[in-house]
Amino acid sequence: MGIDSRLAADLNARLDNIWRDQFSGADDVLAPRYFHKTGASDLLFVGLNPSFANDKIGVALKKLGHEIAEPEVYFSWRNRDRFDLRVCAALEGWAKENYAYYKHHHDLAEELNCGLAQLDLFQFRRTTQKDYLDVLEKAPVFRDRQLQIFDDALAAFNPRCIIVANAKASEIFKDRYGLKFDQGIGTYTLYKNGNMTPVFLSAQFSGGALDRYSRERLFWHVAQAMRRPNS
């Protein structure tokens, strides 16, 4: 499965509607991170939201052959009519292959000999988590409409295993899906359409939030869950 072009277009149109309703007339807001065609993957990582580091993005865009002097202006909501979704897709692909944030994601996927995909609960670009959570707390409808989009994106992937690699995202994911701890496999499970998917709730892999030894235990546990016949 995965996200095909038709679903990506539908999700992006819904994001545009959410941003119009929430940020009408705002000049200091970035456009959402849009969806693009993404192939199926057995292993799905879930984060909280996309960050936006202007300098890093500027470097990445140059490596991709896009001379965009002010990325923050280019990716702003007020510039949406001139925004090229192909640039966004190329940037996401480059980041997943080159940013240090994804190193341990790739290590695990290589160990399991499978592909990986990444979804965030929210598509609102903000680097500081506290600032982001403040926005969501003050705008519950904005929060919930984004989560509805995440629900549909998640259903399209139907992965064999999910790792939620952010402490706050883990809390939200657990509450939203009513996860129960499965004593048989030693982790949480998500049941949908008669299928059971192991879900590992974790802190972020990078930035020292998860120490090396905890990460090694997590990777071992994920490998065991992925090898189970019913996972």
PDB file of C-alpha atoms in Angstrom:
ATOM      1  CA  MET A   1       0.000   0.000   0.000  1.00  0.00           C
ATOM      2  CA  GLY A   2       1.349   3.432   0.896  1.00  0.00           C
ATOM      3  CA  ILE A   3       0.207   6.890  -0.150  1.00  0.00           C
ATOM      4  CA  ASP A   4      -0.689   7.108  -3.826  1.00  0.00           C
ATOM      5  CA  SER A   5      -0.982  10.326  -5.822  1.00  0.00           C
ATOM      6  CA  ARG A   6      -4.754  10.569  -5.402  1.00  0.00           C
ATOM      7  CA  LEU A   7      -4.634  10.212  -1.618  1.00  0.00           C
ATOM      8  CA  ALA A   8      -1.740  12.682  -1.371  1.00  0.00           C
ATOM      9  CA  ALA A   9      -3.762  15.258  -3.332  1.00  0.00           C
ATOM     10  CA  ASP A  10      -6.780  14.730  -1.066  1.00  0.00           C
ATOM     11  CA  LEU A  11      -4.735  15.043   2.135  1.00  0.00           C
ATOM     12  CA  ASN A  12      -2.994  18.166   0.829  1.00  0.00           C
ATOM     13  CA  ALA A  13      -6.305  19.811  -0.104  1.00  0.00           C
ATOM     14  CA  ARG A  14      -7.543  19.153   3.421  1.00  0.00           C
ATOM     15  CA  LEU A  15      -4.361  20.651   4.858  1.00  0.00           C
ATOM     16  CA  ASP A  16      -4.886  23.778   2.772  1.00  0.00           C
ATOM     17  CA  ASN A  17      -8.428  24.096   4.118  1.00  0.00           C
ATOM     18  CA  ILE A  18      -7.190  23.736   7.696  1.00  0.00           C
ATOM     19  CA  TRP A  19      -4.508  26.399   7.179  1.00  0.00           C
ATOM     20  CA  ARG A  20      -7.004  28.794   5.549  1.00  0.00           C
ATOM     21  CA  ASP A  21      -9.361  28.425   8.495  1.00  0.00           C
ATOM     22  CA  GLN A  22      -6.652  28.739  11.128  1.00  0.00           C
ATOM     23  CA  PHE A  23      -4.266  31.291   9.608  1.00  0.00           C
ATOM     24  CA  SER A  24      -6.364  33.566   7.415  1.00  0.00           C
ATOM     25  CA  GLY A  25      -4.327  36.738   6.871  1.00  0.00           C
ATOM     26  CA  ALA A  26      -1.317  35.502   8.884  1.00  0.00           C
ATOM     27  CA  ASP A  27       2.070  36.524   7.485  1.00  0.00           C
ATOM     28  CA  ASP A  28       4.388  34.656   9.861  1.00  0.00           C
ATOM     29  CA  VAL A  29       3.202  31.072   9.357  1.00  0.00           C
ATOM     30  CA  LEU A  30       4.883  28.369   7.310  1.00  0.00           C
ATOM     31  CA  ALA A  31       2.965  26.193   4.889  1.00  0.00           C
ATOM     32  CA  PRO A  32       2.249  22.690   6.152  1.00  0.00           C
ATOM     33  CA  ARG A  33       4.486  19.835   5.207  1.00  0.00           C
ATOM     34  CA  TYR A  34       2.602  18.350   2.288  1.00  0.00           C
ATOM     35  CA  PHE A  35       2.194  14.689   1.433  1.00  0.00           C
ATOM     36  CA  HIS A  36       3.558  13.107  -1.717  1.00  0.00           C
ATOM     37  CA  LYS A  37       3.485   9.665  -3.270  1.00  0.00           C
ATOM     38  CA  THR A  38       5.183   7.255  -0.891  1.00  0.00           C
ATOM     39  CA  GLY A  39       5.614   3.524  -1.299  1.00  0.00           C
ATOM     40  CA  ALA A  40       4.582   0.886   1.210  1.00  0.00           C
ATOM     41  CA  SER A  41       6.908  -0.013   4.061  1.00  0.00           C
ATOM     42  CA  ASP A  42       6.885  -2.723   6.711  1.00  0.00           C
ATOM     43  CA  LEU A  43       8.438  -0.354   9.252  1.00  0.00           C
ATOM     44  CA  LEU A  44       6.795   2.982  10.043  1.00  0.00           C
ATOM     45  CA  PHE A  45       8.311   5.665  12.258  1.00  0.00           C
ATOM     46  CA  VAL A  46       5.980   8.255  13.754  1.00  0.00           C
ATOM     47  CA  GLY A  47       7.149  11.671  14.954  1.00  0.00           C
ATOM     48  CA  LEU A  48       5.437  14.734  16.362  1.00  0.00           C
ATOM     49  CA  ASN A  49       5.849  17.416  13.695  1.00  0.00           C
ATOM     50  CA  PRO A  50       8.355  18.605  11.075  1.00  0.00           C
ATOM     51  CA  SER A  51      10.962  21.046  12.275  1.00  0.00           C
ATOM     52  CA  PHE A  52      12.182  23.918  10.133  1.00  0.00           C
ATOM     53  CA  ALA A  53      15.828  24.946  10.361  1.00  0.00           C
ATOM     54  CA  ASN A  54      16.236  27.701   7.778  1.00  0.00           C
ATOM     55  CA  ASP A  55      20.016  27.290   7.342  1.00  0.00           C
ATOM     56  CA  LYS A  56      19.931  23.491   7.001  1.00  0.00           C
ATOM     57  CA  ILE A  57      17.085  23.644   4.526  1.00  0.00           C
ATOM     58  CA  GLY A  58      18.936  26.259   2.506  1.00  0.00           C
ATOM     59  CA  VAL A  59      21.968  23.961   2.238  1.00  0.00           C
ATOM     60  CA  ALA A  60      19.785  20.987   1.264  1.00  0.00           C
ATOM     61  CA  LEU A  61      17.985  22.969  -1.430  1.00  0.00           C
ATOM     62  CA  LYS A  62      21.304  24.032  -2.976  1.00  0.00           C
ATOM     63  CA  LYS A  63      22.468  20.428  -3.087  1.00  0.00           C
ATOM     64  CA  LEU A  64      19.242  19.602  -4.908  1.00  0.00           C
ATOM     65  CA  GLY A  65      19.900  22.359  -7.437  1.00  0.00           C
ATOM     66  CA  HIS A  66      17.336  24.867  -6.139  1.00  0.00           C
ATOM     67  CA  GLU A  67      18.707  28.364  -5.619  1.00  0.00           C
ATOM     68  CA  ILE A  68      16.208  29.672  -3.062  1.00  0.00           C
ATOM     69  CA  ALA A  69      17.749  32.583  -1.184  1.00  0.00           C
ATOM     70  CA  GLU A  70      15.214  32.690   1.652  1.00  0.00           C
ATOM     71  CA  PRO A  71      13.711  29.257   2.361  1.00  0.00           C
ATOM     72  CA  GLU A  72      11.540  30.619   5.164  1.00  0.00           C
ATOM     73  CA  VAL A  73       9.902  33.005   2.708  1.00  0.00           C
ATOM     74  CA  TYR A  74       9.550  30.361   0.008  1.00  0.00           C
ATOM     75  CA  PHE A  75       7.892  27.903   2.413  1.00  0.00           C
ATOM     76  CA  SER A  76       5.655  30.544   3.988  1.00  0.00           C
ATOM     77  CA  TRP A  77       1.884  30.166   3.857  1.00  0.00           C
ATOM     78  CA  ARG A  78       1.507  33.498   2.064  1.00  0.00           C
ATOM     79  CA  ASN A  79       3.698  32.121  -0.749  1.00  0.00           C
ATOM     80  CA  ARG A  80       1.531  29.003  -1.229  1.00  0.00           C
ATOM     81  CA  ASP A  81       0.372  29.989  -4.735  1.00  0.00           C
ATOM     82  CA  ARG A  82       3.997  29.940  -5.926  1.00  0.00           C
ATOM     83  CA  PHE A  83       4.993  26.911  -3.903  1.00  0.00           C
ATOM     84  CA  ASP A  84       6.169  23.862  -5.877  1.00  0.00           C
ATOM     85  CA  LEU A  85       5.187  20.552  -4.259  1.00  0.00           C
ATOM     86  CA  ARG A  86       7.964  18.825  -6.197  1.00  0.00           C
ATOM     87  CA  VAL A  87      10.518  20.895  -4.286  1.00  0.00           C
ATOM     88  CA  CYS A  88       8.911  19.810  -1.032  1.00  0.00           C
ATOM     89  CA  ALA A  89       8.987  16.129  -2.056  1.00  0.00           C
ATOM     90  CA  ALA A  90      12.632  16.342  -3.154  1.00  0.00           C
ATOM     91  CA  LEU A  91      13.592  18.047   0.106  1.00  0.00           C
ATOM     92  CA  GLU A  92      11.855  15.378   2.198  1.00  0.00           C
ATOM     93  CA  GLY A  93      13.592  12.613   0.291  1.00  0.00           C
ATOM     94  CA  TRP A  94      17.008  14.239   0.618  1.00  0.00           C
ATOM     95  CA  ALA A  95      16.522  14.878   4.332  1.00  0.00           C
ATOM     96  CA  LYS A  96      15.564  11.261   5.017  1.00  0.00           C
ATOM     97  CA  GLU A  97      18.747  10.069   3.324  1.00  0.00           C
ATOM     98  CA  ASN A  98      21.168  12.653   4.731  1.00  0.00           C
ATOM     99  CA  TYR A  99      20.020  14.182   8.023  1.00  0.00           C
ATOM    100  CA  ALA A 100      21.621  12.786  11.182  1.00  0.00           C
ATOM    101  CA  TYR A 101      18.137  12.582  12.723  1.00  0.00           C
ATOM    102  CA  TYR A 102      17.395   9.559  10.511  1.00  0.00           C
ATOM    103  CA  LYS A 103      20.655   7.662  11.069  1.00  0.00           C
ATOM    104  CA  HIS A 104      19.274   5.194  13.611  1.00  0.00           C
ATOM    105  CA  HIS A 105      16.092   4.777  11.576  1.00  0.00           C
ATOM    106  CA  HIS A 106      18.244   3.561   8.688  1.00  0.00           C
ATOM    107  CA  ASP A 107      20.356   1.378  10.993  1.00  0.00           C
ATOM    108  CA  LEU A 108      17.271  -0.507  12.145  1.00  0.00           C
ATOM    109  CA  ALA A 109      15.784  -0.817   8.655  1.00  0.00           C
ATOM    110  CA  GLU A 110      19.093  -2.202   7.377  1.00  0.00           C
ATOM    111  CA  GLU A 111      19.276  -4.688  10.256  1.00  0.00           C
ATOM    112  CA  LEU A 112      15.749  -5.879   9.444  1.00  0.00           C
ATOM    113  CA  ASN A 113      16.336  -5.762   5.679  1.00  0.00           C
ATOM    114  CA  CYS A 114      13.215  -3.687   5.079  1.00  0.00           C
ATOM    115  CA  GLY A 115      12.237  -0.229   3.916  1.00  0.00           C
ATOM    116  CA  LEU A 116      11.150   2.550   6.220  1.00  0.00           C
ATOM    117  CA  ALA A 117       8.617   5.336   6.120  1.00  0.00           C
ATOM    118  CA  GLN A 118       8.090   8.357   8.345  1.00  0.00           C
ATOM    119  CA  LEU A 119       4.848  10.085   9.316  1.00  0.00           C
ATOM    120  CA  ASP A 120       4.300  12.937  11.729  1.00  0.00           C
ATOM    121  CA  LEU A 121       1.145  13.364  13.780  1.00  0.00           C
ATOM    122  CA  PHE A 122       0.985  17.024  12.791  1.00  0.00           C
ATOM    123  CA  GLN A 123       2.127  18.845   9.655  1.00  0.00           C
ATOM    124  CA  PHE A 124       2.690  22.256  11.281  1.00  0.00           C
ATOM    125  CA  ARG A 125       6.339  23.269  10.851  1.00  0.00           C
ATOM    126  CA  ARG A 126       7.844  24.473  14.124  1.00  0.00           C
ATOM    127  CA  THR A 127      11.253  23.567  15.565  1.00  0.00           C
ATOM    128  CA  THR A 128      10.695  24.270  19.264  1.00  0.00           C
ATOM    129  CA  GLN A 129       8.354  21.641  20.684  1.00  0.00           C
ATOM    130  CA  LYS A 130       7.111  23.804  23.558  1.00  0.00           C
ATOM    131  CA  ASP A 131       6.014  26.557  21.161  1.00  0.00           C
ATOM    132  CA  TYR A 132       4.295  23.986  18.996  1.00  0.00           C
ATOM    133  CA  LEU A 133       2.415  22.388  21.870  1.00  0.00           C
ATOM    134  CA  ASP A 134       1.282  25.820  23.046  1.00  0.00           C
ATOM    135  CA  VAL A 135      -0.292  26.435  19.628  1.00  0.00           C
ATOM    136  CA  LEU A 136      -2.092  23.080  19.709  1.00  0.00           C
ATOM    137  CA  GLU A 137      -3.382  23.640  23.228  1.00  0.00           C
ATOM    138  CA  LYS A 138      -4.914  26.971  22.234  1.00  0.00           C
ATOM    139  CA  ALA A 139      -6.406  25.596  19.004  1.00  0.00           C
ATOM    140  CA  PRO A 140      -7.981  22.164  19.689  1.00  0.00           C
ATOM    141  CA  VAL A 141      -9.905  22.118  16.402  1.00  0.00           C
ATOM    142  CA  PHE A 142      -6.671  22.789  14.486  1.00  0.00           C
ATOM    143  CA  ARG A 143      -5.082  19.921  16.427  1.00  0.00           C
ATOM    144  CA  ASP A 144      -7.905  17.448  15.881  1.00  0.00           C
ATOM    145  CA  ARG A 145      -8.284  18.115  12.156  1.00  0.00           C
ATOM    146  CA  GLN A 146      -4.603  17.359  11.624  1.00  0.00           C
ATOM    147  CA  LEU A 147      -4.929  14.131  13.600  1.00  0.00           C
ATOM    148  CA  GLN A 148      -7.808  13.077  11.345  1.00  0.00           C
ATOM    149  CA  ILE A 149      -5.468  13.471   8.382  1.00  0.00           C
ATOM    150  CA  PHE A 150      -2.859  11.390  10.182  1.00  0.00           C
ATOM    151  CA  ASP A 151      -5.469   8.659  10.746  1.00  0.00           C
ATOM    152  CA  ASP A 152      -6.054   8.367   7.001  1.00  0.00           C
ATOM    153  CA  ALA A 153      -2.347   8.418   6.162  1.00  0.00           C
ATOM    154  CA  LEU A 154      -1.639   5.726   8.742  1.00  0.00           C
ATOM    155  CA  ALA A 155      -4.415   3.513   7.370  1.00  0.00           C
ATOM    156  CA  ALA A 156      -2.864   3.778   3.899  1.00  0.00           C
ATOM    157  CA  PHE A 157       0.457   2.387   5.104  1.00  0.00           C
ATOM    158  CA  ASN A 158      -0.790  -0.600   7.121  1.00  0.00           C
ATOM    159  CA  PRO A 159       2.779  -1.350   8.367  1.00  0.00           C
ATOM    160  CA  ARG A 160       3.896  -4.531  10.127  1.00  0.00           C
ATOM    161  CA  CYS A 161       5.456  -2.513  12.950  1.00  0.00           C
ATOM    162  CA  ILE A 162       5.201   1.073  14.226  1.00  0.00           C
ATOM    163  CA  ILE A 163       7.787   2.966  16.252  1.00  0.00           C
ATOM    164  CA  VAL A 164       6.660   6.263  17.738  1.00  0.00           C
ATOM    165  CA  ALA A 165       9.999   8.003  18.241  1.00  0.00           C
ATOM    166  CA  ASN A 166       9.042  11.008  20.359  1.00  0.00           C
ATOM    167  CA  ALA A 167       7.856  11.032  23.977  1.00  0.00           C
ATOM    168  CA  LYS A 168       5.006  13.497  23.439  1.00  0.00           C
ATOM    169  CA  ALA A 169       3.958  11.839  20.188  1.00  0.00           C
ATOM    170  CA  SER A 170       3.930   8.502  22.034  1.00  0.00           C
ATOM    171  CA  GLU A 171       1.557   9.914  24.636  1.00  0.00           C
ATOM    172  CA  ILE A 172      -0.803  11.303  21.980  1.00  0.00           C
ATOM    173  CA  PHE A 173      -0.676   8.142  19.837  1.00  0.00           C
ATOM    174  CA  LYS A 174      -1.399   5.873  22.813  1.00  0.00           C
ATOM    175  CA  ASP A 175      -4.394   7.945  23.909  1.00  0.00           C
ATOM    176  CA  ARG A 176      -5.807   8.389  20.408  1.00  0.00           C
ATOM    177  CA  TYR A 177      -5.799   4.705  19.530  1.00  0.00           C
ATOM    178  CA  GLY A 178      -6.496   3.331  23.014  1.00  0.00           C
ATOM    179  CA  LEU A 179      -3.412   1.111  22.909  1.00  0.00           C
ATOM    180  CA  LYS A 180      -3.207  -1.801  25.326  1.00  0.00           C
ATOM    181  CA  PHE A 181      -0.011  -3.447  26.508  1.00  0.00           C
ATOM    182  CA  ASP A 182       0.338  -7.007  25.226  1.00  0.00           C
ATOM    183  CA  GLN A 183       2.112  -9.169  27.814  1.00  0.00           C
ATOM    184  CA  GLY A 184       2.709 -11.853  25.195  1.00  0.00           C
ATOM    185  CA  ILE A 185       5.026  -9.754  23.011  1.00  0.00           C
ATOM    186  CA  GLY A 186       6.016  -7.123  25.576  1.00  0.00           C
ATOM    187  CA  THR A 187       4.802  -4.009  23.821  1.00  0.00           C
ATOM    188  CA  TYR A 188       1.656  -2.124  22.863  1.00  0.00           C
ATOM    189  CA  THR A 189      -0.530  -3.325  20.022  1.00  0.00           C
ATOM    190  CA  LEU A 190      -2.866  -1.629  17.575  1.00  0.00           C
ATOM    191  CA  TYR A 191      -5.832  -3.598  16.242  1.00  0.00           C
ATOM    192  CA  LYS A 192      -7.453  -2.454  12.997  1.00  0.00           C
ATOM    193  CA  ASN A 193      -9.579  -4.425  10.552  1.00  0.00           C
ATOM    194  CA  GLY A 194      -8.717  -7.642  12.358  1.00  0.00           C
ATOM    195  CA  ASN A 195      -4.973  -7.060  12.076  1.00  0.00           C
ATOM    196  CA  MET A 196      -2.585  -6.678  15.005  1.00  0.00           C
ATOM    197  CA  THR A 197       0.352  -4.276  14.661  1.00  0.00           C
ATOM    198  CA  PRO A 198       3.070  -4.046  17.347  1.00  0.00           C
ATOM    199  CA  VAL A 199       3.633  -0.438  18.448  1.00  0.00           C
ATOM    200  CA  PHE A 200       6.790   0.646  20.249  1.00  0.00           C
ATOM    201  CA  LEU A 201       6.520   3.916  22.167  1.00  0.00           C
ATOM    202  CA  SER A 202       9.862   5.627  22.597  1.00  0.00           C
ATOM    203  CA  ALA A 203      11.698   8.859  23.110  1.00  0.00           C
ATOM    204  CA  GLN A 204      13.420  10.505  20.152  1.00  0.00           C
ATOM    205  CA  PHE A 205      16.436   8.558  18.913  1.00  0.00           C
ATOM    206  CA  SER A 206      18.676  11.599  18.435  1.00  0.00           C
ATOM    207  CA  GLY A 207      19.730  14.413  20.753  1.00  0.00           C
ATOM    208  CA  GLY A 208      20.501  12.159  23.709  1.00  0.00           C
ATOM    209  CA  ALA A 209      16.838  11.494  24.543  1.00  0.00           C
ATOM    210  CA  LEU A 210      17.417   7.740  24.186  1.00  0.00           C
ATOM    211  CA  ASP A 211      20.728   6.286  25.369  1.00  0.00           C
ATOM    212  CA  ARG A 212      22.656   3.773  23.308  1.00  0.00           C
ATOM    213  CA  TYR A 213      21.772   0.749  25.464  1.00  0.00           C
ATOM    214  CA  SER A 214      18.058   1.509  25.537  1.00  0.00           C
ATOM    215  CA  ARG A 215      18.171   1.907  21.762  1.00  0.00           C
ATOM    216  CA  GLU A 216      19.912  -1.470  21.385  1.00  0.00           C
ATOM    217  CA  ARG A 217      17.222  -3.165  23.505  1.00  0.00           C
ATOM    218  CA  LEU A 218      14.493  -1.432  21.523  1.00  0.00           C
ATOM    219  CA  PHE A 219      15.972  -2.554  18.199  1.00  0.00           C
ATOM    220  CA  TRP A 220      16.284  -6.146  19.443  1.00  0.00           C
ATOM    221  CA  HIS A 221      12.665  -6.081  20.584  1.00  0.00           C
ATOM    222  CA  VAL A 222      11.429  -4.646  17.287  1.00  0.00           C
ATOM    223  CA  ALA A 223      13.307  -7.369  15.398  1.00  0.00           C
ATOM    224  CA  GLN A 224      11.622 -10.067  17.496  1.00  0.00           C
ATOM    225  CA  ALA A 225       8.186  -8.559  16.887  1.00  0.00           C
ATOM    226  CA  MET A 226       8.795  -8.270  13.142  1.00  0.00           C
ATOM    227  CA  ARG A 227       9.724 -11.947  12.946  1.00  0.00           C
ATOM    228  CA  ARG A 228       6.474 -13.121  14.526  1.00  0.00           C
ATOM    229  CA  PRO A 229       4.190 -14.813  11.961  1.00  0.00           C
ATOM    230  CA  ASN A 230       1.157 -12.673  12.875  1.00  0.00           C
ATOM    231  CA  SER A 231       2.959  -9.283  12.851  1.00  0.00           C
TER     232      SER A 231
END
